[in-house]
């Protein structure tokens, strides 16, 4: 038995939350080479015998996909940094979620004029709290750069109502939780969540799959008569879609 109460019903005073996709048109020459290698690998893996396929480590597959995702971020990063600077100048404080340390370090360096702080894996509890307190109370600290894994739950960043995602996770829940660092008790303004998606890349496919999964979950929770035949995870769906598009 499950009783589910939606946030909008329990916290009726909480403002709305809006997701905005910001399409990015980037130079994808380097990325396309990596994508072609990935698709060739996936097709080869699919054509192996069942025994060989079972031996093909899913970790290896995920590693290759993650490498492809990183190439997308490298392509769009200059555009994102330019946008972030303009946005902060005009609107004030901003929360940024990323995933890889490499990109978080670049953002910390490129946005230094806004006195950035960060929350990443490996930081102690006191250091994390110091970053949160600085962002929440220091008017000169205009940006906090957060690891999607480390800062996606358990913290409050309601001093601003703007959050931007440089990188994507793998599930709707990851993003919902990250968005809700702002969209929680104490928030007085509508929360706007910006997703920077590079067009015609693996990132666009993943985002659409995440949205599809979110829609399925919402329907399942709202209508007990709806039964989903969707049994594969997003990674499996992604692999199938990449292969189908290549054939």
PDB file of N, CA and C in Angstrom, residues 100-191:
ATOM      1  N   UNK A 100      31.057  16.408 -13.826  1.00  0.00           N
ATOM      2  CA  UNK A 100      32.479  16.070 -13.825  1.00  0.00           C
ATOM      3  C   UNK A 100      33.322  17.179 -13.204  1.00  0.00           C
ATOM      4  N   UNK A 101      34.312  16.755 -12.426  1.00  0.00           N
ATOM      5  CA  UNK A 101      35.191  17.695 -11.732  1.00  0.00           C
ATOM      6  C   UNK A 101      35.889  18.636 -12.707  1.00  0.00           C
ATOM      7  N   UNK A 102      36.265  18.103 -13.867  1.00  0.00           N
ATOM      8  CA  UNK A 102      36.952  18.910 -14.881  1.00  0.00           C
ATOM      9  C   UNK A 102      36.152  20.153 -15.240  1.00  0.00           C
ATOM     10  N   UNK A 103      34.865  19.990 -15.446  1.00  0.00           N
ATOM     11  CA  UNK A 103      34.033  21.123 -15.865  1.00  0.00           C
ATOM     12  C   UNK A 103      33.705  22.037 -14.699  1.00  0.00           C
ATOM     13  N   UNK A 104      33.551  21.466 -13.522  1.00  0.00           N
ATOM     14  CA  UNK A 104      33.315  22.298 -12.329  1.00  0.00           C
ATOM     15  C   UNK A 104      34.517  23.193 -12.073  1.00  0.00           C
ATOM     16  N   UNK A 105      35.717  22.652 -12.223  1.00  0.00           N
ATOM     17  CA  UNK A 105      36.936  23.448 -12.021  1.00  0.00           C
ATOM     18  C   UNK A 105      37.025  24.584 -13.044  1.00  0.00           C
ATOM     19  N   UNK A 106      36.666  24.298 -14.290  1.00  0.00           N
ATOM     20  CA  UNK A 106      36.693  25.337 -15.328  1.00  0.00           C
ATOM     21  C   UNK A 106      35.697  26.441 -14.992  1.00  0.00           C
ATOM     22  N   UNK A 107      34.501  26.050 -14.552  1.00  0.00           N
ATOM     23  CA  UNK A 107      33.489  27.055 -14.191  1.00  0.00           C
ATOM     24  C   UNK A 107      33.962  27.907 -13.019  1.00  0.00           C
ATOM     25  N   UNK A 108      34.591  27.291 -12.026  1.00  0.00           N
ATOM     26  CA  UNK A 108      35.099  28.042 -10.875  1.00  0.00           C
ATOM     27  C   UNK A 108      36.107  29.096 -11.333  1.00  0.00           C
ATOM     28  N   UNK A 109      36.929  28.734 -12.300  1.00  0.00           N
ATOM     29  CA  UNK A 109      37.947  29.656 -12.793  1.00  0.00           C
ATOM     30  C   UNK A 109      37.345  30.745 -13.672  1.00  0.00           C
ATOM     31  N   UNK A 110      36.457  30.359 -14.575  1.00  0.00           N
ATOM     32  CA  UNK A 110      35.892  31.311 -15.530  1.00  0.00           C
ATOM     33  C   UNK A 110      34.903  32.288 -14.885  1.00  0.00           C
ATOM     34  N   UNK A 111      34.297  31.881 -13.778  1.00  0.00           N
ATOM     35  CA  UNK A 111      33.305  32.741 -13.113  1.00  0.00           C
ATOM     36  C   UNK A 111      33.853  33.361 -11.831  1.00  0.00           C
ATOM     37  N   UNK A 112      35.158  33.469 -11.755  1.00  0.00           N
ATOM     38  CA  UNK A 112      35.808  33.950 -10.530  1.00  0.00           C
ATOM     39  C   UNK A 112      35.370  35.361 -10.142  1.00  0.00           C
ATOM     40  N   UNK A 113      34.967  36.168 -11.133  1.00  0.00           N
ATOM     41  CA  UNK A 113      34.546  37.545 -10.836  1.00  0.00           C
ATOM     42  C   UNK A 113      33.283  37.595  -9.980  1.00  0.00           C
ATOM     43  N   UNK A 114      32.576  36.469  -9.901  1.00  0.00           N
ATOM     44  CA  UNK A 114      31.339  36.410  -9.124  1.00  0.00           C
ATOM     45  C   UNK A 114      31.536  35.697  -7.789  1.00  0.00           C
ATOM     46  N   UNK A 115      32.798  35.520  -7.394  1.00  0.00           N
ATOM     47  CA  UNK A 115      33.146  34.899  -6.101  1.00  0.00           C
ATOM     48  C   UNK A 115      32.439  33.553  -5.909  1.00  0.00           C
ATOM     49  N   UNK A 116      32.657  32.604  -6.813  1.00  0.00           N
ATOM     50  CA  UNK A 116      31.932  31.325  -6.757  1.00  0.00           C
ATOM     51  C   UNK A 116      32.359  30.447  -5.598  1.00  0.00           C
ATOM     52  N   UNK A 117      31.431  29.616  -5.154  1.00  0.00           N
ATOM     53  CA  UNK A 117      31.727  28.541  -4.212  1.00  0.00           C
ATOM     54  C   UNK A 117      31.228  27.251  -4.851  1.00  0.00           C
ATOM     55  N   UNK A 118      31.605  26.127  -4.267  1.00  0.00           N
ATOM     56  CA  UNK A 118      31.220  24.847  -4.867  1.00  0.00           C
ATOM     57  C   UNK A 118      30.880  23.815  -3.813  1.00  0.00           C
ATOM     58  N   UNK A 119      30.145  22.795  -4.236  1.00  0.00           N
ATOM     59  CA  UNK A 119      29.872  21.616  -3.429  1.00  0.00           C
ATOM     60  C   UNK A 119      30.152  20.410  -4.315  1.00  0.00           C
ATOM     61  N   UNK A 120      31.212  19.683  -3.982  1.00  0.00           N
ATOM     62  CA  UNK A 120      31.620  18.539  -4.791  1.00  0.00           C
ATOM     63  C   UNK A 120      31.978  17.363  -3.888  1.00  0.00           C
ATOM     64  N   UNK A 121      32.094  16.202  -4.491  1.00  0.00           N
ATOM     65  CA  UNK A 121      32.492  15.021  -3.742  1.00  0.00           C
ATOM     66  C   UNK A 121      33.877  15.188  -3.144  1.00  0.00           C
ATOM     67  N   UNK A 122      34.069  14.623  -1.970  1.00  0.00           N
ATOM     68  CA  UNK A 122      35.357  14.717  -1.299  1.00  0.00           C
ATOM     69  C   UNK A 122      35.442  15.848  -0.296  1.00  0.00           C
ATOM     70  N   UNK A 123      34.497  16.787  -0.343  1.00  0.00           N
ATOM     71  CA  UNK A 123      34.485  17.876   0.625  1.00  0.00           C
ATOM     72  C   UNK A 123      33.907  17.385   1.944  1.00  0.00           C
ATOM     73  N   UNK A 124      34.452  17.881   3.050  1.00  0.00           N
ATOM     74  CA  UNK A 124      33.914  17.542   4.356  1.00  0.00           C
ATOM     75  C   UNK A 124      32.610  18.272   4.613  1.00  0.00           C
ATOM     76  N   UNK A 125      31.878  17.826   5.631  1.00  0.00           N
ATOM     77  CA  UNK A 125      30.587  18.427   5.964  1.00  0.00           C
ATOM     78  C   UNK A 125      30.705  19.911   6.273  1.00  0.00           C
ATOM     79  N   UNK A 126      31.755  20.288   7.010  1.00  0.00           N
ATOM     80  CA  UNK A 126      31.933  21.694   7.374  1.00  0.00           C
ATOM     81  C   UNK A 126      32.201  22.563   6.147  1.00  0.00           C
ATOM     82  N   UNK A 127      33.016  22.050   5.217  1.00  0.00           N
ATOM     83  CA  UNK A 127      33.329  22.813   4.021  1.00  0.00           C
ATOM     84  C   UNK A 127      32.090  22.984   3.133  1.00  0.00           C
ATOM     85  N   UNK A 128      31.280  21.932   3.040  1.00  0.00           N
ATOM     86  CA  UNK A 128      30.041  22.031   2.265  1.00  0.00           C
ATOM     87  C   UNK A 128      29.117  23.086   2.866  1.00  0.00           C
ATOM     88  N   UNK A 129      28.975  23.039   4.180  1.00  0.00           N
ATOM     89  CA  UNK A 129      28.092  23.992   4.852  1.00  0.00           C
ATOM     90  C   UNK A 129      28.613  25.417   4.710  1.00  0.00           C
ATOM     91  N   UNK A 130      29.930  25.567   4.711  1.00  0.00           N
ATOM     92  CA  UNK A 130      30.518  26.896   4.531  1.00  0.00           C
ATOM     93  C   UNK A 130      30.157  27.448   3.157  1.00  0.00           C
ATOM     94  N   UNK A 131      30.216  26.596   2.133  1.00  0.00           N
ATOM     95  CA  UNK A 131      29.844  27.029   0.777  1.00  0.00           C
ATOM     96  C   UNK A 131      28.377  27.446   0.723  1.00  0.00           C
ATOM     97  N   UNK A 132      27.517  26.646   1.363  1.00  0.00           N
ATOM     98  CA  UNK A 132      26.086  26.955   1.389  1.00  0.00           C
ATOM     99  C   UNK A 132      25.833  28.278   2.095  1.00  0.00           C
ATOM    100  N   UNK A 133      26.440  28.441   3.269  1.00  0.00           N
ATOM    101  CA  UNK A 133      26.229  29.666   4.058  1.00  0.00           C
ATOM    102  C   UNK A 133      26.729  30.895   3.307  1.00  0.00           C
ATOM    103  N   UNK A 134      27.875  30.758   2.642  1.00  0.00           N
ATOM    104  CA  UNK A 134      28.425  31.883   1.887  1.00  0.00           C
ATOM    105  C   UNK A 134      27.487  32.290   0.762  1.00  0.00           C
ATOM    106  N   UNK A 135      26.986  31.306   0.030  1.00  0.00           N
ATOM    107  CA  UNK A 135      26.079  31.598  -1.079  1.00  0.00           C
ATOM    108  C   UNK A 135      24.776  32.206  -0.579  1.00  0.00           C
ATOM    109  N   UNK A 136      24.290  31.718   0.544  1.00  0.00           N
ATOM    110  CA  UNK A 136      23.002  32.164   1.068  1.00  0.00           C
ATOM    111  C   UNK A 136      23.062  33.545   1.723  1.00  0.00           C
ATOM    112  N   UNK A 137      24.225  33.930   2.250  1.00  0.00           N
ATOM    113  CA  UNK A 137      24.285  35.156   3.062  1.00  0.00           C
ATOM    114  C   UNK A 137      25.186  36.253   2.505  1.00  0.00           C
ATOM    115  N   UNK A 138      26.141  35.872   1.656  1.00  0.00           N
ATOM    116  CA  UNK A 138      27.093  36.868   1.143  1.00  0.00           C
ATOM    117  C   UNK A 138      26.596  37.409  -0.199  1.00  0.00           C
ATOM    118  N   UNK A 139      26.271  38.685  -0.235  1.00  0.00           N
ATOM    119  CA  UNK A 139      25.713  39.270  -1.459  1.00  0.00           C
ATOM    120  C   UNK A 139      26.718  39.281  -2.606  1.00  0.00           C
ATOM    121  N   UNK A 140      28.006  39.209  -2.294  1.00  0.00           N
ATOM    122  CA  UNK A 140      29.030  39.230  -3.340  1.00  0.00           C
ATOM    123  C   UNK A 140      29.258  37.858  -3.979  1.00  0.00           C
ATOM    124  N   UNK A 141      28.792  36.816  -3.310  1.00  0.00           N
ATOM    125  CA  UNK A 141      28.895  35.459  -3.863  1.00  0.00           C
ATOM    126  C   UNK A 141      27.668  35.220  -4.733  1.00  0.00           C
ATOM    127  N   UNK A 142      27.861  35.256  -6.055  1.00  0.00           N
ATOM    128  CA  UNK A 142      26.727  35.238  -6.976  1.00  0.00           C
ATOM    129  C   UNK A 142      26.445  33.853  -7.570  1.00  0.00           C
ATOM    130  N   UNK A 143      27.331  32.896  -7.360  1.00  0.00           N
ATOM    131  CA  UNK A 143      27.123  31.599  -8.001  1.00  0.00           C
ATOM    132  C   UNK A 143      27.669  30.467  -7.130  1.00  0.00           C
ATOM    133  N   UNK A 144      26.921  29.378  -7.088  1.00  0.00           N
ATOM    134  CA  UNK A 144      27.379  28.154  -6.436  1.00  0.00           C
ATOM    135  C   UNK A 144      27.335  27.045  -7.477  1.00  0.00           C
ATOM    136  N   UNK A 145      28.430  26.321  -7.610  1.00  0.00           N
ATOM    137  CA  UNK A 145      28.563  25.273  -8.619  1.00  0.00           C
ATOM    138  C   UNK A 145      28.517  23.936  -7.905  1.00  0.00           C
ATOM    139  N   UNK A 146      27.529  23.133  -8.239  1.00  0.00           N
ATOM    140  CA  UNK A 146      27.230  21.934  -7.472  1.00  0.00           C
ATOM    141  C   UNK A 146      27.391  20.666  -8.297  1.00  0.00           C
ATOM    142  N   UNK A 147      27.905  19.640  -7.644  1.00  0.00           N
ATOM    143  CA  UNK A 147      27.912  18.318  -8.242  1.00  0.00           C
ATOM    144  C   UNK A 147      26.512  17.731  -8.163  1.00  0.00           C
ATOM    145  N   UNK A 148      26.043  17.197  -9.276  1.00  0.00           N
ATOM    146  CA  UNK A 148      24.700  16.632  -9.320  1.00  0.00           C
ATOM    147  C   UNK A 148      24.548  15.503  -8.314  1.00  0.00           C
ATOM    148  N   UNK A 149      25.589  14.728  -8.130  1.00  0.00           N
ATOM    149  CA  UNK A 149      25.541  13.603  -7.201  1.00  0.00           C
ATOM    150  C   UNK A 149      25.659  14.050  -5.743  1.00  0.00           C
ATOM    151  N   UNK A 150      26.551  14.994  -5.483  1.00  0.00           N
ATOM    152  CA  UNK A 150      26.869  15.378  -4.106  1.00  0.00           C
ATOM    153  C   UNK A 150      25.866  16.357  -3.516  1.00  0.00           C
ATOM    154  N   UNK A 151      25.375  17.285  -4.338  1.00  0.00           N
ATOM    155  CA  UNK A 151      24.529  18.368  -3.813  1.00  0.00           C
ATOM    156  C   UNK A 151      23.079  18.242  -4.248  1.00  0.00           C
ATOM    157  N   UNK A 152      22.702  17.112  -4.815  1.00  0.00           N
ATOM    158  CA  UNK A 152      21.350  16.954  -5.322  1.00  0.00           C
ATOM    159  C   UNK A 152      20.293  16.763  -4.250  1.00  0.00           C
ATOM    160  N   UNK A 153      20.700  16.444  -3.031  1.00  0.00           N
ATOM    161  CA  UNK A 153      19.741  16.227  -1.943  1.00  0.00           C
ATOM    162  C   UNK A 153      20.262  16.855  -0.651  1.00  0.00           C
ATOM    163  N   UNK A 154      19.322  17.156   0.251  1.00  0.00           N
ATOM    164  CA  UNK A 154      19.685  17.498   1.625  1.00  0.00           C
ATOM    165  C   UNK A 154      20.174  18.899   1.883  1.00  0.00           C
ATOM    166  N   UNK A 155      20.159  19.793   0.887  1.00  0.00           N
ATOM    167  CA  UNK A 155      20.613  21.163   1.132  1.00  0.00           C
ATOM    168  C   UNK A 155      19.547  22.155   0.651  1.00  0.00           C
ATOM    169  N   UNK A 156      19.661  23.382   1.140  1.00  0.00           N
ATOM    170  CA  UNK A 156      18.704  24.432   0.799  1.00  0.00           C
ATOM    171  C   UNK A 156      19.426  25.603   0.158  1.00  0.00           C
ATOM    172  N   UNK A 157      18.945  26.013  -1.033  1.00  0.00           N
ATOM    173  CA  UNK A 157      19.562  27.120  -1.765  1.00  0.00           C
ATOM    174  C   UNK A 157      18.481  28.093  -2.242  1.00  0.00           C
ATOM    175  N   UNK A 158      17.586  28.427  -1.334  1.00  0.00           N
ATOM    176  CA  UNK A 158      16.395  29.218  -1.691  1.00  0.00           C
ATOM    177  C   UNK A 158      16.659  30.717  -1.812  1.00  0.00           C
ATOM    178  N   UNK A 159      17.910  31.140  -1.686  1.00  0.00           N
ATOM    179  CA  UNK A 159      18.221  32.564  -1.818  1.00  0.00           C
ATOM    180  C   UNK A 159      18.014  33.037  -3.252  1.00  0.00           C
ATOM    181  N   UNK A 160      18.024  32.077  -4.195  1.00  0.00           N
ATOM    182  CA  UNK A 160      17.763  32.402  -5.590  1.00  0.00           C
ATOM    183  C   UNK A 160      16.667  31.497  -6.126  1.00  0.00           C
ATOM    184  N   UNK A 161      16.119  31.858  -7.259  1.00  0.00           N
ATOM    185  CA  UNK A 161      15.089  31.019  -7.886  1.00  0.00           C
ATOM    186  C   UNK A 161      15.521  30.566  -9.278  1.00  0.00           C
ATOM    187  N   UNK A 162      16.850  30.642  -9.541  1.00  0.00           N
ATOM    188  CA  UNK A 162      17.365  30.273 -10.857  1.00  0.00           C
ATOM    189  C   UNK A 162      18.401  29.161 -10.744  1.00  0.00           C
ATOM    190  N   UNK A 163      18.218  28.111 -11.523  1.00  0.00           N
ATOM    191  CA  UNK A 163      19.171  27.006 -11.533  1.00  0.00           C
ATOM    192  C   UNK A 163      19.422  26.583 -12.974  1.00  0.00           C
ATOM    193  N   UNK A 164      20.674  26.300 -13.299  1.00  0.00           N
ATOM    194  CA  UNK A 164      21.047  25.906 -14.655  1.00  0.00           C
ATOM    195  C   UNK A 164      21.790  24.574 -14.617  1.00  0.00           C
ATOM    196  N   UNK A 165      21.482  23.711 -15.573  1.00  0.00           N
ATOM    197  CA  UNK A 165      22.114  22.397 -15.667  1.00  0.00           C
ATOM    198  C   UNK A 165      23.063  22.369 -16.864  1.00  0.00           C
ATOM    199  N   UNK A 166      24.350  22.230 -16.575  1.00  0.00           N
ATOM    200  CA  UNK A 166      25.336  22.084 -17.633  1.00  0.00           C
ATOM    201  C   UNK A 166      25.399  20.648 -18.130  1.00  0.00           C
ATOM    202  N   UNK A 167      25.264  19.688 -17.209  1.00  0.00           N
ATOM    203  CA  UNK A 167      25.313  18.274 -17.561  1.00  0.00           C
ATOM    204  C   UNK A 167      24.040  17.568 -17.097  1.00  0.00           C
ATOM    205  N   UNK A 168      23.753  16.454 -17.729  1.00  0.00           N
ATOM    206  CA  UNK A 168      22.577  15.659 -17.397  1.00  0.00           C
ATOM    207  C   UNK A 168      22.958  14.420 -16.599  1.00  0.00           C
ATOM    208  N   UNK A 169      22.047  14.038 -15.690  1.00  0.00           N
ATOM    209  CA  UNK A 169      22.166  12.742 -15.031  1.00  0.00           C
ATOM    210  C   UNK A 169      21.467  11.693 -15.871  1.00  0.00           C
ATOM    211  N   UNK A 170      21.010  10.619 -15.191  1.00  0.00           N
ATOM    212  CA  UNK A 170      20.412   9.512 -15.921  1.00  0.00           C
ATOM    213  C   UNK A 170      18.952   9.268 -15.594  1.00  0.00           C
ATOM    214  N   UNK A 171      18.418   9.940 -14.591  1.00  0.00           N
ATOM    215  CA  UNK A 171      17.033   9.687 -14.201  1.00  0.00           C
ATOM    216  C   UNK A 171      16.295  10.999 -13.957  1.00  0.00           C
ATOM    217  N   UNK A 172      14.973  10.991 -14.134  1.00  0.00           N
ATOM    218  CA  UNK A 172      14.194  12.191 -13.811  1.00  0.00           C
ATOM    219  C   UNK A 172      14.372  12.597 -12.352  1.00  0.00           C
ATOM    220  N   UNK A 173      14.462  11.600 -11.461  1.00  0.00           N
ATOM    221  CA  UNK A 173      14.572  11.891 -10.037  1.00  0.00           C
ATOM    222  C   UNK A 173      15.797  12.705  -9.679  1.00  0.00           C
ATOM    223  N   UNK A 174      16.919  12.435 -10.354  1.00  0.00           N
ATOM    224  CA  UNK A 174      18.136  13.197 -10.087  1.00  0.00           C
ATOM    225  C   UNK A 174      17.913  14.691 -10.328  1.00  0.00           C
ATOM    226  N   UNK A 175      17.268  14.993 -11.415  1.00  0.00           N
ATOM    227  CA  UNK A 175      17.046  16.397 -11.757  1.00  0.00           C
ATOM    228  C   UNK A 175      15.964  17.026 -10.885  1.00  0.00           C
ATOM    229  N   UNK A 176      14.920  16.253 -10.598  1.00  0.00           N
ATOM    230  CA  UNK A 176      13.859  16.766  -9.731  1.00  0.00           C
ATOM    231  C   UNK A 176      14.426  17.139  -8.361  1.00  0.00           C
ATOM    232  N   UNK A 177      15.259  16.262  -7.812  1.00  0.00           N
ATOM    233  CA  UNK A 177      15.853  16.521  -6.500  1.00  0.00           C
ATOM    234  C   UNK A 177      16.765  17.746  -6.535  1.00  0.00           C
ATOM    235  N   UNK A 178      17.545  17.863  -7.608  1.00  0.00           N
ATOM    236  CA  UNK A 178      18.441  19.015  -7.722  1.00  0.00           C
ATOM    237  C   UNK A 178      17.633  20.318  -7.829  1.00  0.00           C
ATOM    238  N   UNK A 179      16.591  20.300  -8.648  1.00  0.00           N
ATOM    239  CA  UNK A 179      15.729  21.484  -8.781  1.00  0.00           C
ATOM    240  C   UNK A 179      15.121  21.870  -7.437  1.00  0.00           C
ATOM    241  N   UNK A 180      14.820  20.867  -6.647  1.00  0.00           N
ATOM    242  CA  UNK A 180      14.123  21.109  -5.381  1.00  0.00           C
ATOM    243  C   UNK A 180      15.041  21.609  -4.272  1.00  0.00           C
ATOM    244  N   UNK A 181      16.338  21.784  -4.573  1.00  0.00           N
ATOM    245  CA  UNK A 181      17.203  22.493  -3.624  1.00  0.00           C
ATOM    246  C   UNK A 181      16.756  23.953  -3.540  1.00  0.00           C
ATOM    247  N   UNK A 182      16.114  24.432  -4.619  1.00  0.00           N
ATOM    248  CA  UNK A 182      15.582  25.792  -4.654  1.00  0.00           C
ATOM    249  C   UNK A 182      14.079  25.788  -4.422  1.00  0.00           C
ATOM    250  N   UNK A 183      13.406  24.765  -4.949  1.00  0.00           N
ATOM    251  CA  UNK A 183      11.944  24.718  -4.914  1.00  0.00           C
ATOM    252  C   UNK A 183      11.495  23.987  -3.649  1.00  0.00           C
ATOM    253  N   UNK A 184      11.585  24.676  -2.524  1.00  0.00           N
ATOM    254  CA  UNK A 184      11.260  24.086  -1.233  1.00  0.00           C
ATOM    255  C   UNK A 184      10.813  25.180  -0.275  1.00  0.00           C
ATOM    256  N   UNK A 185      10.476  24.785   0.942  1.00  0.00           N
ATOM    257  CA  UNK A 185      10.022  25.756   1.934  1.00  0.00           C
ATOM    258  C   UNK A 185      11.056  26.878   2.084  1.00  0.00           C
ATOM    259  N   UNK A 186      10.590  28.088   2.008  1.00  0.00           N
ATOM    260  CA  UNK A 186      11.473  29.245   2.079  1.00  0.00           C
ATOM    261  C   UNK A 186      11.579  29.973   0.752  1.00  0.00           C
ATOM    262  N   UNK A 187      11.182  29.286  -0.325  1.00  0.00           N
ATOM    263  CA  UNK A 187      11.224  29.918  -1.649  1.00  0.00           C
ATOM    264  C   UNK A 187      10.000  30.808  -1.837  1.00  0.00           C
ATOM    265  N   UNK A 188      10.228  32.045  -2.244  1.00  0.00           N
ATOM    266  CA  UNK A 188       9.141  32.996  -2.408  1.00  0.00           C
ATOM    267  C   UNK A 188       8.813  33.276  -3.876  1.00  0.00           C
ATOM    268  N   UNK A 189       9.714  32.883  -4.779  1.00  0.00           N
ATOM    269  CA  UNK A 189       9.526  33.195  -6.195  1.00  0.00           C
ATOM    270  C   UNK A 189       9.386  31.923  -7.021  1.00  0.00           C
ATOM    271  N   UNK A 190       8.812  32.065  -8.207  1.00  0.00           N
ATOM    272  CA  UNK A 190       8.751  30.943  -9.136  1.00  0.00           C
ATOM    273  C   UNK A 190      10.172  30.503  -9.486  1.00  0.00           C
ATOM    274  N   UNK A 191      10.402  29.198  -9.461  1.00  0.00           N
ATOM    275  CA  UNK A 191      11.729  28.658  -9.760  1.00  0.00           C
ATOM    276  C   UNK A 191      11.823  28.351 -11.250  1.00  0.00           C
TER     277      UNK A 191
END
